[in-house]
Amino acid sequence: KLLMEVYESGNTSSDLFVMLSSMARLKQDNALMRRYLEEGIAKNPDHIPLLLSMAQLDANEKQFDNVETGLRKVIDLQPEKIVYRINLAKTYLAQGKKDEAEETLASALKANPEDENTRIGVAGFWLAAKDVQKAEEVISEGIENHPDTFAYRLFLAELYAKTKRLDESENTLRQALEINPDPANPDVIKTKVALAKVLLIRAKISEGEKLTDEVLENDPKNIDAHFVKGKL
């Protein structure tokens, strides 16, 4: 009732239409939700939450052409955000358009070759899509270009662990620890915890416990380290 009073007063704020469309969604009234979204976008054409809500509604109704159009507009508005390109690639993959998905993500890497979030986002997409080789290629390229980056090696080690390549996972993490000798460095701490998890799987108990003790000496409240030590 309160929202309708604001709506009927002629208010055109984007927040109003976000709330009205959310109300319609909770009522499971897709037609009403679409009406509010269309009106909200007409009055606020560059409002990303409204555009994303419409894309989600279109996706639920399998109107993929509309999803692509909406997401491309969002990408134009915020080209630096990888999550929107990933959503577009997911839309293509859902339709069996793998080439278009590859092109979308390749353009993201080309536009932001130095951005860690972009490269990890793209690799994560391919890993979720069960294309392990492509995910590995994307991250390996990142390591080749930036050998001192922890994030890429942590991702690669996780990829190896998920695909039962525990030797490679352990070696990758040990290589990462050679980047920086500072035991209090947050990336070093993350890497040691990740390595301790791999050692736990491999039943290398004493080595894993030694690592968790090193972590807790520098970060006594590290919950992951306490958990892994308890498992060990």
Coordinates of C-alpha atoms in Angstrom, one line a residue:
K1 CA 0.0 0.0 0.0
L2 CA 2.8 2.4 0.9
L3 CA 4.6 1.7 -2.4
M4 CA 1.5 2.2 -4.4
E5 CA 0.9 5.6 -2.8
V6 CA 4.4 6.6 -3.8
Y7 CA 3.9 5.2 -7.3
E8 CA 0.6 6.9 -7.8
S9 CA 2.1 10.3 -6.8
G10 CA 4.2 10.2 -10.0
N11 CA 7.5 9.3 -8.4
T12 CA 9.9 7.8 -11.0
S13 CA 12.8 6.8 -8.8
S14 CA 14.7 3.6 -9.8
D15 CA 14.5 2.4 -6.2
L16 CA 10.7 2.5 -6.3
F17 CA 10.5 0.3 -9.4
V18 CA 13.1 -2.1 -7.9
M19 CA 10.9 -2.5 -4.9
L20 CA 7.7 -2.8 -6.9
S21 CA 9.1 -5.5 -9.1
S22 CA 10.4 -7.3 -6.1
M23 CA 7.0 -7.2 -4.6
A24 CA 5.5 -8.7 -7.8
R25 CA 8.2 -11.4 -7.8
L26 CA 7.3 -12.4 -4.2
K27 CA 3.7 -12.6 -5.3
Q28 CA 4.9 -14.8 -8.2
D29 CA 3.2 -12.4 -10.7
N30 CA 5.7 -12.4 -13.5
A31 CA 3.4 -10.3 -15.8
L32 CA 3.2 -7.5 -13.1
M33 CA 6.9 -7.8 -12.4
R34 CA 7.7 -7.3 -16.1
R35 CA 5.3 -4.3 -16.3
Y36 CA 7.1 -2.5 -13.4
L37 CA 10.5 -3.4 -14.8
E38 CA 9.7 -2.1 -18.2
E39 CA 8.3 1.1 -16.8
G40 CA 11.3 1.5 -14.5
I41 CA 13.8 1.0 -17.3
A42 CA 11.9 3.4 -19.5
K43 CA 12.3 6.1 -16.8
N44 CA 15.7 5.0 -15.7
P45 CA 17.4 3.5 -18.8
D46 CA 20.9 3.2 -17.3
H47 CA 19.9 1.7 -13.9
I48 CA 21.8 -1.6 -13.7
P49 CA 19.8 -3.4 -10.9
L50 CA 16.6 -2.9 -13.0
L51 CA 18.4 -4.1 -16.2
L52 CA 19.7 -7.2 -14.3
S53 CA 16.3 -8.0 -12.8
M54 CA 14.8 -7.9 -16.3
A55 CA 17.6 -10.1 -17.6
Q56 CA 16.9 -12.6 -14.8
L57 CA 13.2 -12.6 -15.6
D58 CA 13.9 -13.1 -19.3
A59 CA 16.3 -16.0 -18.4
N60 CA 13.6 -17.6 -16.3
E61 CA 11.2 -17.4 -19.2
K62 CA 13.9 -18.6 -21.7
Q63 CA 13.8 -15.4 -23.7
F64 CA 17.5 -15.6 -24.4
D65 CA 17.7 -12.9 -27.1
N66 CA 16.3 -10.4 -24.6
V67 CA 18.8 -11.6 -21.9
E68 CA 21.7 -11.1 -24.3
T69 CA 20.4 -7.6 -25.2
G70 CA 20.0 -6.6 -21.5
L71 CA 23.4 -8.0 -20.4
R72 CA 25.2 -6.3 -23.3
K73 CA 23.7 -3.0 -22.2
V74 CA 24.9 -3.6 -18.7
I75 CA 28.4 -4.5 -20.0
D76 CA 28.5 -1.3 -22.0
L77 CA 27.6 0.6 -18.8
Q78 CA 30.2 -1.1 -16.6
P79 CA 32.7 -2.8 -19.0
E80 CA 35.3 -3.4 -16.2
K81 CA 33.0 -5.8 -14.2
I82 CA 33.8 -9.4 -15.2
V83 CA 30.6 -10.8 -13.5
Y84 CA 28.3 -9.4 -16.3
R85 CA 30.4 -10.9 -19.1
I86 CA 30.4 -14.2 -17.2
N87 CA 26.6 -14.0 -16.9
L88 CA 26.4 -13.4 -20.7
A89 CA 28.7 -16.4 -21.3
K90 CA 26.5 -18.5 -19.1
T91 CA 23.5 -17.4 -21.3
Y92 CA 25.3 -18.5 -24.4
L93 CA 26.4 -21.8 -22.9
A94 CA 22.8 -22.5 -21.8
Q95 CA 21.9 -22.3 -25.5
G96 CA 24.8 -24.5 -26.6
K97 CA 26.6 -21.5 -28.1
K98 CA 30.1 -22.3 -26.8
D99 CA 31.9 -20.3 -29.5
E100 CA 30.0 -17.1 -28.4
A101 CA 30.8 -17.8 -24.8
E102 CA 34.5 -18.2 -25.6
E103 CA 34.5 -14.9 -27.6
T104 CA 32.8 -13.0 -24.8
L105 CA 35.3 -14.1 -22.2
A106 CA 38.3 -13.8 -24.6
S107 CA 37.3 -10.1 -25.2
A108 CA 37.1 -9.6 -21.4
L109 CA 40.7 -10.9 -21.0
K110 CA 41.9 -8.8 -23.9
A111 CA 40.3 -5.7 -22.4
N112 CA 41.7 -6.3 -18.9
P113 CA 44.8 -8.6 -19.3
E114 CA 46.3 -7.4 -16.0
D115 CA 43.3 -7.7 -13.8
E116 CA 43.3 -10.6 -11.4
N117 CA 39.6 -10.7 -10.9
T118 CA 38.9 -10.9 -14.6
R119 CA 41.3 -13.8 -15.2
I120 CA 40.2 -15.7 -12.1
G121 CA 36.6 -15.1 -13.0
V122 CA 37.1 -16.4 -16.6
A123 CA 39.0 -19.5 -15.3
G124 CA 36.3 -20.1 -12.7
F125 CA 33.7 -20.0 -15.4
W126 CA 35.5 -22.7 -17.5
L127 CA 36.1 -24.9 -14.4
A128 CA 32.4 -24.7 -13.5
A129 CA 31.6 -25.6 -17.1
K130 CA 33.9 -28.7 -16.7
D131 CA 36.4 -27.4 -19.3
V132 CA 39.4 -28.0 -17.1
Q133 CA 41.9 -27.6 -19.9
K134 CA 40.6 -24.1 -20.8
A135 CA 40.5 -23.0 -17.1
E136 CA 44.1 -24.3 -16.7
E137 CA 45.3 -22.5 -19.8
V138 CA 43.8 -19.1 -18.7
I139 CA 45.4 -19.3 -15.2
S140 CA 48.8 -20.7 -16.5
E141 CA 49.0 -17.7 -18.9
G142 CA 48.4 -15.4 -15.9
I143 CA 51.2 -17.1 -13.9
E144 CA 53.5 -16.9 -17.0
N145 CA 52.9 -13.1 -17.2
H146 CA 52.9 -12.5 -13.4
P147 CA 54.9 -15.2 -11.7
D148 CA 54.8 -13.5 -8.3
T149 CA 51.0 -13.5 -8.0
F150 CA 49.7 -15.7 -5.3
A151 CA 46.1 -15.6 -6.4
Y152 CA 46.8 -17.5 -9.7
R153 CA 48.8 -20.2 -8.0
L154 CA 46.1 -20.7 -5.3
F155 CA 43.5 -21.1 -8.0
L156 CA 45.6 -23.5 -10.0
A157 CA 46.4 -25.6 -6.9
E158 CA 42.6 -25.8 -6.2
L159 CA 42.0 -26.8 -9.8
Y160 CA 44.6 -29.6 -9.4
A161 CA 43.1 -30.7 -6.1
K162 CA 39.6 -30.8 -7.6
T163 CA 40.8 -33.0 -10.5
K164 CA 42.7 -35.4 -8.1
R165 CA 46.1 -34.2 -9.2
L166 CA 47.4 -33.8 -5.7
D167 CA 51.1 -34.0 -6.5
E168 CA 50.7 -31.0 -8.8
S169 CA 48.5 -29.2 -6.3
E170 CA 51.2 -29.6 -3.5
N171 CA 54.0 -28.6 -5.8
T172 CA 52.2 -25.4 -7.0
L173 CA 51.6 -24.3 -3.4
R174 CA 55.2 -25.0 -2.4
Q175 CA 56.3 -22.9 -5.4
A176 CA 54.0 -20.1 -4.2
L177 CA 55.6 -20.1 -0.8
E178 CA 58.9 -19.3 -2.4
I179 CA 57.6 -16.0 -3.7
N180 CA 57.6 -14.3 -0.3
P181 CA 59.5 -15.5 2.9
D182 CA 57.4 -13.3 5.3
P183 CA 55.4 -15.8 7.4
A184 CA 53.0 -13.0 8.4
N185 CA 52.1 -12.1 4.9
P186 CA 48.3 -12.7 4.3
D187 CA 49.0 -14.5 1.0
V188 CA 51.6 -16.7 2.6
I189 CA 49.1 -17.5 5.4
K190 CA 46.4 -18.4 2.8
T191 CA 48.9 -20.6 0.9
K192 CA 50.0 -22.5 4.0
V193 CA 46.4 -23.2 5.0
A194 CA 45.7 -24.4 1.4
L195 CA 48.8 -26.6 1.5
A196 CA 47.9 -28.0 4.9
K197 CA 44.5 -29.1 3.4
V198 CA 46.3 -30.9 0.6
L199 CA 48.6 -32.6 3.0
L200 CA 45.6 -33.6 5.1
I201 CA 44.1 -35.4 2.1
R202 CA 47.5 -37.0 1.4
A203 CA 47.8 -38.1 5.1
K204 CA 51.0 -36.2 5.6
I205 CA 49.9 -35.4 9.1
S206 CA 53.1 -34.1 10.7
E207 CA 53.9 -31.7 7.8
G208 CA 50.4 -30.4 7.8
E209 CA 50.4 -29.8 11.5
K210 CA 53.7 -27.9 11.3
L211 CA 52.2 -25.6 8.7
T212 CA 49.1 -24.9 10.7
D213 CA 51.2 -24.2 13.8
E214 CA 53.2 -21.7 11.7
V215 CA 50.0 -20.0 10.6
L216 CA 48.5 -19.8 14.1
E217 CA 51.8 -18.4 15.4
N218 CA 51.3 -15.4 13.1
D219 CA 47.5 -15.4 13.0
P220 CA 46.1 -16.9 16.2
K221 CA 42.5 -16.4 15.2
N222 CA 42.7 -17.9 11.8
I223 CA 39.6 -20.1 11.7
D224 CA 40.6 -22.1 8.7
A225 CA 43.9 -23.1 10.3
H226 CA 42.2 -24.1 13.5
F227 CA 39.7 -26.2 11.5
V228 CA 42.4 -27.9 9.4
K229 CA 44.5 -28.6 12.5
G230 CA 41.5 -30.1 14.2
K231 CA 41.0 -32.4 11.2
L232 CA 44.7 -33.3 11.2

